[in-house]
CSV table of C-alpha atoms and ligand atoms in Angstrom, one decimal:
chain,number,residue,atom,x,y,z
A,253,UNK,CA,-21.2,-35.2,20.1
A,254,UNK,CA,-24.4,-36.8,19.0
A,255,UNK,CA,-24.3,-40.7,19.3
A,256,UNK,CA,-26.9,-43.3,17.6
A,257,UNK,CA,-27.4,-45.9,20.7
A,258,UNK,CA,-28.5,-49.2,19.5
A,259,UNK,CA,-29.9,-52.2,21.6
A,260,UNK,CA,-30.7,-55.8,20.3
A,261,UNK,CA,-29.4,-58.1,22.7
A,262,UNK,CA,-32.2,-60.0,23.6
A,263,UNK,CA,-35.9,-59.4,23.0
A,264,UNK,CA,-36.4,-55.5,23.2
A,265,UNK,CA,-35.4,-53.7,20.3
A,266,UNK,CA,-34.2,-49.7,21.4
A,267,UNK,CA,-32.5,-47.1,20.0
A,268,UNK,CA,-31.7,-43.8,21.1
A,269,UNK,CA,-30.0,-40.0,20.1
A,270,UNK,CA,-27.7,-38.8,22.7
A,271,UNK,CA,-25.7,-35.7,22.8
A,272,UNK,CA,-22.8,-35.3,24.9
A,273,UNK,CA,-24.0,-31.8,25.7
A,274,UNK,CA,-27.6,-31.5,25.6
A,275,UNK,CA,-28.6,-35.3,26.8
A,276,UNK,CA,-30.7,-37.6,25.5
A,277,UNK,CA,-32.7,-36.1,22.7
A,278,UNK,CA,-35.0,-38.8,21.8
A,279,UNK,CA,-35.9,-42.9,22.6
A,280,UNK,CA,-37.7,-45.9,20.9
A,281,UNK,CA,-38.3,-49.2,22.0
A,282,UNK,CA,-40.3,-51.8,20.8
A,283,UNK,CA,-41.1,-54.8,22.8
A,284,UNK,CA,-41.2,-58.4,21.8
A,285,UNK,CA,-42.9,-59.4,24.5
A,286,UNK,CA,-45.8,-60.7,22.5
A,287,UNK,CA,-44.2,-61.9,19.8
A,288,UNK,CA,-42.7,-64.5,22.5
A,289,UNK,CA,-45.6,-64.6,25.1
A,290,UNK,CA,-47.0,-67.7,23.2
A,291,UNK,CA,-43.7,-69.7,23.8
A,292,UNK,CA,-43.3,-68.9,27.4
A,293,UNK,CA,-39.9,-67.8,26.9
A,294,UNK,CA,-37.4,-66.0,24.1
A,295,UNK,CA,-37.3,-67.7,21.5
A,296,UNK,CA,-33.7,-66.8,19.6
A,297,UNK,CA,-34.2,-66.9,16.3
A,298,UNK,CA,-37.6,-65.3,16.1
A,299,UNK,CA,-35.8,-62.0,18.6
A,300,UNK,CA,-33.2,-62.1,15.6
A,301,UNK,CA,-35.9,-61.4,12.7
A,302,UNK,CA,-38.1,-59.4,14.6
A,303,UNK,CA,-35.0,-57.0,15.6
A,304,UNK,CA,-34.1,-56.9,11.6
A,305,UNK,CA,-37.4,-55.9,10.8
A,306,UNK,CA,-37.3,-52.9,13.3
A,307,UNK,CA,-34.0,-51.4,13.5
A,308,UNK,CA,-34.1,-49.5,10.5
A,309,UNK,CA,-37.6,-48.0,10.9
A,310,UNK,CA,-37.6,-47.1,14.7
A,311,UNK,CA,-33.8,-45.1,13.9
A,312,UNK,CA,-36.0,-43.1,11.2
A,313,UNK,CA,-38.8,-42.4,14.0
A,314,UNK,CA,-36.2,-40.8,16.0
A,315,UNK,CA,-34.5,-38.8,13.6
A,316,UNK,CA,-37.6,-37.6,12.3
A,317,UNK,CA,-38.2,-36.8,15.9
A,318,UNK,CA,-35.1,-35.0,17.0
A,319,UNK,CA,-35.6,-33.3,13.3
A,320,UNK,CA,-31.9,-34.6,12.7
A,321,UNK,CA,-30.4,-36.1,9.4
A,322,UNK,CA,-28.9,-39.2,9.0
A,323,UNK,CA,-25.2,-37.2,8.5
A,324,UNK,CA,-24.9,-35.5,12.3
A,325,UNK,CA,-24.7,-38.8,13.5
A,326,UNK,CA,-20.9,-38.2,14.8
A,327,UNK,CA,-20.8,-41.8,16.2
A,328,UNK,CA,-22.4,-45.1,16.8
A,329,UNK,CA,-23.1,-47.2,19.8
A,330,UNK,CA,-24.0,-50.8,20.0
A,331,UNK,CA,-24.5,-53.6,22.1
A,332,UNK,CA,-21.9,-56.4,21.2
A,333,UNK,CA,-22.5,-58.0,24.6
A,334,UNK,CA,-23.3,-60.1,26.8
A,335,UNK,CA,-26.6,-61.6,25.1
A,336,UNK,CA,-28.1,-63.9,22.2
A,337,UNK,CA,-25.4,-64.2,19.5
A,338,UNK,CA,-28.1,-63.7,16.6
A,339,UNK,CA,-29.9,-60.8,18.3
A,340,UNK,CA,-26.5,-59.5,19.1
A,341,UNK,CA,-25.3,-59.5,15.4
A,342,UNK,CA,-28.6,-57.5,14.1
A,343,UNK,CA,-27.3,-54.2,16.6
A,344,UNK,CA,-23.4,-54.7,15.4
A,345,UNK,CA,-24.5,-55.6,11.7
A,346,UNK,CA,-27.2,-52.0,11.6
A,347,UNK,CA,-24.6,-49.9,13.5
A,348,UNK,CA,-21.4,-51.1,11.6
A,349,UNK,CA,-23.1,-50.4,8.2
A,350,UNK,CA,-24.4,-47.0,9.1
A,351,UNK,CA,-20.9,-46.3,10.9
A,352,UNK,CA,-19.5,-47.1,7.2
A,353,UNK,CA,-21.9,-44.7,5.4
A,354,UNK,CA,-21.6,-41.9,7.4
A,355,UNK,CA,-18.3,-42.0,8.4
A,356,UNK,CA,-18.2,-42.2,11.9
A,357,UNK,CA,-16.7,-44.0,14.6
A,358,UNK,CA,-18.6,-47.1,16.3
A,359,UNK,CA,-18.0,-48.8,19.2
A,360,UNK,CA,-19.4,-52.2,20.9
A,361,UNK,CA,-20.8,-51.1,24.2
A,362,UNK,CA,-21.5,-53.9,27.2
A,363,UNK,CA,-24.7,-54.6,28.3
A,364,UNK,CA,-24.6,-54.1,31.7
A,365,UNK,CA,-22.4,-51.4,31.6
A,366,UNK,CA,-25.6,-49.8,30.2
A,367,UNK,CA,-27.8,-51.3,32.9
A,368,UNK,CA,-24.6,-49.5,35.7
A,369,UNK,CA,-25.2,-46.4,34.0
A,370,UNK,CA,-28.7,-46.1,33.5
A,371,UNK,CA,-29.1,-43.9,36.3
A,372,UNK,CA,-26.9,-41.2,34.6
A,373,UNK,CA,-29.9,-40.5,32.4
A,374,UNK,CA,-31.8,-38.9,35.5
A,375,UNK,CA,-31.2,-35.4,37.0
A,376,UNK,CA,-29.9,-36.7,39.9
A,377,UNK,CA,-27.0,-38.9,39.2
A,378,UNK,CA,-25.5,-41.1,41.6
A,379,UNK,CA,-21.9,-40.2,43.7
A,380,UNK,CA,-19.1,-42.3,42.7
A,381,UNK,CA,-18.0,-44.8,44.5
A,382,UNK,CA,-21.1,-46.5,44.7
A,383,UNK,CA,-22.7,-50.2,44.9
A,384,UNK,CA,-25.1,-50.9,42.1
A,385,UNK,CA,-26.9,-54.5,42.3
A,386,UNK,CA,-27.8,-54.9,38.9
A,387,UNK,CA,-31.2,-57.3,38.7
A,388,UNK,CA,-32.4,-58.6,35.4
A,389,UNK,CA,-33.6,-61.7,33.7
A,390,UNK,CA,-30.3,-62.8,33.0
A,391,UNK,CA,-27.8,-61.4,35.8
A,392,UNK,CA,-28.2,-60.5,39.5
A,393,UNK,CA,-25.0,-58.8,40.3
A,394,UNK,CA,-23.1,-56.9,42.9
A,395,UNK,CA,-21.2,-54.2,41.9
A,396,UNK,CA,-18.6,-51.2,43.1
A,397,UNK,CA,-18.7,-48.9,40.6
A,398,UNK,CA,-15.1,-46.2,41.6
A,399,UNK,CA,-16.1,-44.8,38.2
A,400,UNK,CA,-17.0,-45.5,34.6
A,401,UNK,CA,-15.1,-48.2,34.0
A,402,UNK,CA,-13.7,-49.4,37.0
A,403,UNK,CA,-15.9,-52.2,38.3
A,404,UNK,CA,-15.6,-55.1,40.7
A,405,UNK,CA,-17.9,-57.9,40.8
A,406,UNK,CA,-18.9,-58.5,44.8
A,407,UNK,CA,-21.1,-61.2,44.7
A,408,UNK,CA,-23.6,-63.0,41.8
A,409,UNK,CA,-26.1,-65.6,41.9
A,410,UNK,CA,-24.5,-68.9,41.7
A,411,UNK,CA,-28.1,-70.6,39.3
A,412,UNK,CA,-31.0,-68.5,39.1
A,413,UNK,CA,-31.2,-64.6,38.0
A,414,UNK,CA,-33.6,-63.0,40.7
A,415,UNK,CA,-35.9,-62.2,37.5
A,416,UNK,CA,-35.8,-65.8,36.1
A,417,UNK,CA,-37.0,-66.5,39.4
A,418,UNK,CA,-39.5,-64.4,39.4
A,419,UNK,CA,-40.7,-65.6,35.7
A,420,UNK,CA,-40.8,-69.1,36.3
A,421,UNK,CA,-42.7,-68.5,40.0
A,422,UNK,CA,-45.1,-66.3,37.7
A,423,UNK,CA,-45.5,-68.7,35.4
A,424,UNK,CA,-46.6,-71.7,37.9
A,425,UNK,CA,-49.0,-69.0,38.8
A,426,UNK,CA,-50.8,-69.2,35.5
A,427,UNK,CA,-49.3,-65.5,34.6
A,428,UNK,CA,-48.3,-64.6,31.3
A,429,UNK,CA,-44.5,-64.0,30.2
A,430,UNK,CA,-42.2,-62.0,31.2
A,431,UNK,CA,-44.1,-62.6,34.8
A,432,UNK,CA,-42.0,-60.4,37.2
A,433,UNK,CA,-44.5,-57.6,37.0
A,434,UNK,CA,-47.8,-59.6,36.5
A,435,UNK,CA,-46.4,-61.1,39.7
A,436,UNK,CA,-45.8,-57.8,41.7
A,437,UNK,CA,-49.6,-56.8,40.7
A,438,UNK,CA,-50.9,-59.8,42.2
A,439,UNK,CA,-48.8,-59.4,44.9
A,440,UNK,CA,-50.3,-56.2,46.1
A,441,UNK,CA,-53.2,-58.0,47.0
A,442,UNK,CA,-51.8,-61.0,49.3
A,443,UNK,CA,-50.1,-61.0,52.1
A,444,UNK,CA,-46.2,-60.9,52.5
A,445,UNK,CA,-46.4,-63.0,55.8
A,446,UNK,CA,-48.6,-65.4,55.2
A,447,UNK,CA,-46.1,-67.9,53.3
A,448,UNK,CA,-43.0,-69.0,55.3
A,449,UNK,CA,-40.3,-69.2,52.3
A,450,UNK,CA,-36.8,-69.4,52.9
A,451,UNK,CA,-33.9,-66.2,52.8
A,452,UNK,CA,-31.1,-67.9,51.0
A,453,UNK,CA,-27.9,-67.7,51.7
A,454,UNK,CA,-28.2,-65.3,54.2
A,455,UNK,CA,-26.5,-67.0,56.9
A,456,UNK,CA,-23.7,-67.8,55.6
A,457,UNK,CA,-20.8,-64.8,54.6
A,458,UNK,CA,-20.2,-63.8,51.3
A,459,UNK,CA,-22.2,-61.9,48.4
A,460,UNK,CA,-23.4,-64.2,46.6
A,461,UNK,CA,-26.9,-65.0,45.6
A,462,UNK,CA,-29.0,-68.6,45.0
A,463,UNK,CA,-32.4,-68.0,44.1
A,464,UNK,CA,-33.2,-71.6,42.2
A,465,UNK,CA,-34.0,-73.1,45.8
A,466,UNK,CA,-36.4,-69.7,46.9
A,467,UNK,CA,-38.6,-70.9,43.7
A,468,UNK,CA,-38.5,-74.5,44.1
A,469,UNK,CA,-40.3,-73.4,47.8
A,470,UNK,CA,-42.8,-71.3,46.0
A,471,UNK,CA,-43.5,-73.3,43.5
A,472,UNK,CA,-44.0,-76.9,46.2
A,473,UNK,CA,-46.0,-74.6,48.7
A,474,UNK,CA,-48.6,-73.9,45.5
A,475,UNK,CA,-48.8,-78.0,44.8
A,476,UNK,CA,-49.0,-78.9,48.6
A,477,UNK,CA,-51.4,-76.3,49.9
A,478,UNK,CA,-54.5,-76.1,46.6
A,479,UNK,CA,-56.3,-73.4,48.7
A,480,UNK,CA,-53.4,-71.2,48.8
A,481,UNK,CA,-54.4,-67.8,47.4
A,482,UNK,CA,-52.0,-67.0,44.8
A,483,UNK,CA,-52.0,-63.4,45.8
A,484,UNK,CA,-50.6,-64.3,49.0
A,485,UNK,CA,-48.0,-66.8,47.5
A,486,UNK,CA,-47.1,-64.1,44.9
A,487,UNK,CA,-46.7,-61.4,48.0
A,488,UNK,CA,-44.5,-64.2,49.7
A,489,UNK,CA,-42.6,-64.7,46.8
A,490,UNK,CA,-41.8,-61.2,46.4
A,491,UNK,CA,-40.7,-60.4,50.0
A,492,UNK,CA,-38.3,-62.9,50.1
A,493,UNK,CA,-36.5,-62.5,47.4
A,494,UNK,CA,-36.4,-58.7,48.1
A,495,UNK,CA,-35.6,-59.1,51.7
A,496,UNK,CA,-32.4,-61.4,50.3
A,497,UNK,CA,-31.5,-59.0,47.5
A,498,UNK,CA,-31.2,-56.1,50.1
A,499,UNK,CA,-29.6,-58.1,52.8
A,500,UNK,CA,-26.9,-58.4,50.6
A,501,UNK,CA,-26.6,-54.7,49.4
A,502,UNK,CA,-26.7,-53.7,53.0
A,503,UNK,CA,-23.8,-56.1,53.4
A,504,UNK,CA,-22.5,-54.8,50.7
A,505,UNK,CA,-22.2,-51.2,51.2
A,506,UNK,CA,-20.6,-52.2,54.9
A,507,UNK,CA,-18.0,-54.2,53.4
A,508,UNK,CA,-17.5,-51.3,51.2
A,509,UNK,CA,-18.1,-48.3,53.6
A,510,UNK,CA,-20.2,-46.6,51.4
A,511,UNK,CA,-23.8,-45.5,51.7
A,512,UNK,CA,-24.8,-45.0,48.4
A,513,UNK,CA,-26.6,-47.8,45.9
A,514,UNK,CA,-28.1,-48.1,42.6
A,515,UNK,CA,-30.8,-50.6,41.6
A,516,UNK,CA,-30.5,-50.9,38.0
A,517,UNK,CA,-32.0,-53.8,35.5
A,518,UNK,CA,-36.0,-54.9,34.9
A,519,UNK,CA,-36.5,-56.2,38.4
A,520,UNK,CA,-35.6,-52.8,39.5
A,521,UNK,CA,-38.7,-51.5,38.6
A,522,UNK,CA,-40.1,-53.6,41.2
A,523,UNK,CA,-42.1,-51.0,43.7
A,524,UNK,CA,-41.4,-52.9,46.8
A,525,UNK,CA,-37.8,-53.4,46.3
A,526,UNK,CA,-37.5,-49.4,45.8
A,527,UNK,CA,-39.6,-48.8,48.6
A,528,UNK,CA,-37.3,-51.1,50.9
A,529,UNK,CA,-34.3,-49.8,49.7
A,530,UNK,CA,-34.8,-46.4,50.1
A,531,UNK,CA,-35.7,-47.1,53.9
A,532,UNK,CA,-32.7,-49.2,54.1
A,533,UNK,CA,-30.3,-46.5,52.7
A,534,UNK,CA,-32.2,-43.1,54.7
A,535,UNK,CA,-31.2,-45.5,57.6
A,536,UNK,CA,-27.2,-45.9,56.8
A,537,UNK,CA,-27.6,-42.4,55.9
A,538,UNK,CA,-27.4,-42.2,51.9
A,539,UNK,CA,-29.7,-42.8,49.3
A,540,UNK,CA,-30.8,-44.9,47.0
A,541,UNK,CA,-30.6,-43.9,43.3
A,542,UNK,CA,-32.9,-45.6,40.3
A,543,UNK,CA,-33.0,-45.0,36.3
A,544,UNK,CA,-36.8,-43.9,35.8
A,545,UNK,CA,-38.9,-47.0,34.6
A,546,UNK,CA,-38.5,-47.4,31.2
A,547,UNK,CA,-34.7,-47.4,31.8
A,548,UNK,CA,-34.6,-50.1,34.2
A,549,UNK,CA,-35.6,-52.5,31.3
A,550,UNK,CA,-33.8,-53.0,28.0
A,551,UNK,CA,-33.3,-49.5,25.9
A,552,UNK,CA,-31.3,-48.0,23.9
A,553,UNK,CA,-30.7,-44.8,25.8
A,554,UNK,CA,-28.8,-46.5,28.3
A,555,UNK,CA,-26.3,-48.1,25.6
A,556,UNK,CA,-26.1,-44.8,23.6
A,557,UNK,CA,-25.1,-43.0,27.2
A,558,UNK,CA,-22.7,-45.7,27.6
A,559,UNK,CA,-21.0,-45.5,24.0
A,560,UNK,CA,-21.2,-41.7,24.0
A,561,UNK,CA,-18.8,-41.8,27.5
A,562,UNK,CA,-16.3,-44.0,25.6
A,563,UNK,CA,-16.5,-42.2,22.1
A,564,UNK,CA,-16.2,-39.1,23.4
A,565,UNK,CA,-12.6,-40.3,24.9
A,566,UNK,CA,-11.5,-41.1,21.3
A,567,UNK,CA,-12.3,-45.1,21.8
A,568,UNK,CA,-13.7,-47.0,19.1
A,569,UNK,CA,-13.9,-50.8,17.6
A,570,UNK,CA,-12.7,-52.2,14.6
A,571,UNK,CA,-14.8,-52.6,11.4
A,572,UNK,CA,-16.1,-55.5,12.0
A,573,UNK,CA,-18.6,-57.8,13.7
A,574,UNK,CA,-16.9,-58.4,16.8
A,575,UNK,CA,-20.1,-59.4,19.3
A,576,UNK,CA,-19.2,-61.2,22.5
A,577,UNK,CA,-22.5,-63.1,24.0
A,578,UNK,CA,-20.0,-64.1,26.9
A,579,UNK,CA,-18.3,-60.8,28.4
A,580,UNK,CA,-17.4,-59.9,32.1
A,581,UNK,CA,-17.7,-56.4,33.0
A,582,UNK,CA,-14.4,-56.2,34.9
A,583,UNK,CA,-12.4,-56.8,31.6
A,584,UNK,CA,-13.7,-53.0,30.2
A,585,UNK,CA,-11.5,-50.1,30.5
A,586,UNK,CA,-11.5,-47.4,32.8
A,587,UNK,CA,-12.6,-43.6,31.7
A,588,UNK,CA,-10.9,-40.6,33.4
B,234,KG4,O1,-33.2,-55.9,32.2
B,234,KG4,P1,-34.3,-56.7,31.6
B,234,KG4,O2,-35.3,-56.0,30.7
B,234,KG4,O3,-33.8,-57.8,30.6
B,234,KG4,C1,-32.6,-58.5,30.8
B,234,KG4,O4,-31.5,-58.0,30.4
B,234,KG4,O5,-32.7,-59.6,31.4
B,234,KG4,O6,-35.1,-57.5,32.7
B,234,KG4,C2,-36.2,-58.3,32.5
B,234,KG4,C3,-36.6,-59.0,33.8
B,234,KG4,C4,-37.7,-60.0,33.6
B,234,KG4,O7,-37.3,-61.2,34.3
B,234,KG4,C5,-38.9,-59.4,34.3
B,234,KG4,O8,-39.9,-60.3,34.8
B,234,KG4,C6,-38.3,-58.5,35.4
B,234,KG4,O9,-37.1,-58.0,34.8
B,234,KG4,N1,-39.2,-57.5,35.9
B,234,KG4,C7,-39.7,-57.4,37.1
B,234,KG4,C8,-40.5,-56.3,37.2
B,234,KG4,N2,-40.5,-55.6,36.0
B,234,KG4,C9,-39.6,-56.4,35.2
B,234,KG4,N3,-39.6,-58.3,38.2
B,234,KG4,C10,-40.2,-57.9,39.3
B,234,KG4,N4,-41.0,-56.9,39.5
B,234,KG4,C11,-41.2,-56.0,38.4
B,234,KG4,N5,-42.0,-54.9,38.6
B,235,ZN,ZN1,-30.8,-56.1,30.3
């Protein structure tokens, strides 16, 4: 079955061909990140047009690419949440029309059920059960995954989303938006000890995360201190909040007795959080599992994997716009 994936639900525009058989066939993303780099931040509205103005084009780059037509689409796949309403109704609005002319099924796929299953995209995919933490701009998460589908929530930041934190350190830093990697760059330059910032939350039980307080410390030792290198603040920075994300997967995959975790979402492309994690996990004797770079980040390939799961199990939504920016993962339905 070859399904259209599309993603709009905040400022990266994707879109993908995958076939149930073959894999993915082909990708396109384009990247706001400009467009909004003069705000400091997304700006709704603005994500909204700019998404308009490249759905329709990027799905003709890939078709021309793959060398398919428009009529062996055999189903659609969309984002309909979690995300910014407007951004969220330029995916369901493209994909419900097209569903309409070709005659195919279409159905509203989860965000961060994309983000889980992101690492099905690589050639070595992850063992079920596993823990994923799922780190993005928006969500820092703890999840078992028993299967597609089944997911419980473990633990999730209580203010701050570990890449939120990481933007607004960067951006006290003088770095251009989205800062998390700007801030990793710098950071390989400074040194990881030479800041004392706090580990939150780590001595108390639980799962959950709290990163607001981590960035308030950052951002006061940078006032106090004028001759701080920022290298070596950004280096701090970045140890502590990866020494507290993989506290908690380690505590995690105890509670769980499992040995196996994905890292999915942007700040998953961080180098030293992979690096860690993969020492943490050869020690409890598993491994750690990753979707390559440019899937760690917003795409479509991940939503079109997602959609293709569901569609090939004869699911589908209704014709019409039904986007949910507010969605919990453990609401979706399990695939067997
Ligand atoms: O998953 P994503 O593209 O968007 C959301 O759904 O939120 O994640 C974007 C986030 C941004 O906060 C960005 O700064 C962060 O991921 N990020 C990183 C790195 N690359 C992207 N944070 C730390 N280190 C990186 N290398
Ligand atoms: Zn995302």
């Amino acid at each position: 079955m070859i399904v259209l994936g599309i993603e709009s639900s905040c400022d990266e525009t994707g879109v993908a061909l995958y076939d149930t058989d073959r894999g993915l066939l082909a990708h396109e993303i384009h990247s706001q990140i400009d467009l909004h780099a003069l705000y400091g931040g997304v700006v709704p509205e603005l994500a909204s047009r700019d998404h308009i103005q490249r759905l329709v084009p990027l799905t003709q780059q890939i078709l021309h690419k793959t060398g398919l037509k428009r009529g062996q689409i055999e189903g659609i796949a969309f984002t309909s949440g979690p995300g910014l309403a407007g951004a969220l109704m330029t995916g369901a609005l493209m994909a419900r029309s097209l569903a309409f002319t070709i005659g195919c099924p279409a159905i509203g796929v989860h965000h961060m059920e994309g983000h889980l299953l992101a690492p099905m995209l690589e050639p070595e995919t992850p063992p079920f059960p596993h823990v994923c933490l799922l780190v993005s701009g928006g969500h820092t998460l703890l999840v078992r995954v028993d299967g597609i589908g089944q997911y419980r929530v473990l633990g999730e930041s209580v203010d701050d989303a570990a890449g939120e934190a990481f933007d607004k350190t960067a951006k006290v830093l003088g770095l251009p938006y989205p800062g998390g990697p700007h801030l990793a760059k710098l950071a390989l330059a400074g040194d990881p000890e030479s800041v004392a910032l706090p580990r939150p939350m780590l001595n108390r039980p639980g799962l959950d995360f709290s990163f607001s307080g981590l960035k308030t410390a950052a951002i006061t030792e940078l006032r106090n201190n004028p001759n701080l290198r920022k290298e070596d603040l950004a280096a701090s920075f970045e140890a502590a909040v990866v020494d507290t994300l993989l506290a908690k997967c380690k505590r995690a995959l105890k509670q769980e007795h499992l040995n196996a975790l994905v890292i999915s979402g942007g700040v998953g492309a961080n180098a030293r959080l992979r690096e860690q994690a993969n020492v943490m996990c050869n020690k409890l004797g598993g491994q750690a599992y990753y979707p390559r770079l440019e899937f760690c980040t917003d795409n479509g390939a991940m939503i079109a994997l997602a959609g293709a799961l569901r569609l090939a199990q004869g699911q589908s939504t209704e014709l019409d716009l039904n986007i949910r920016p507010r969605w919990s993962l453990e609401e979706l339905s399990a695939i067997h």
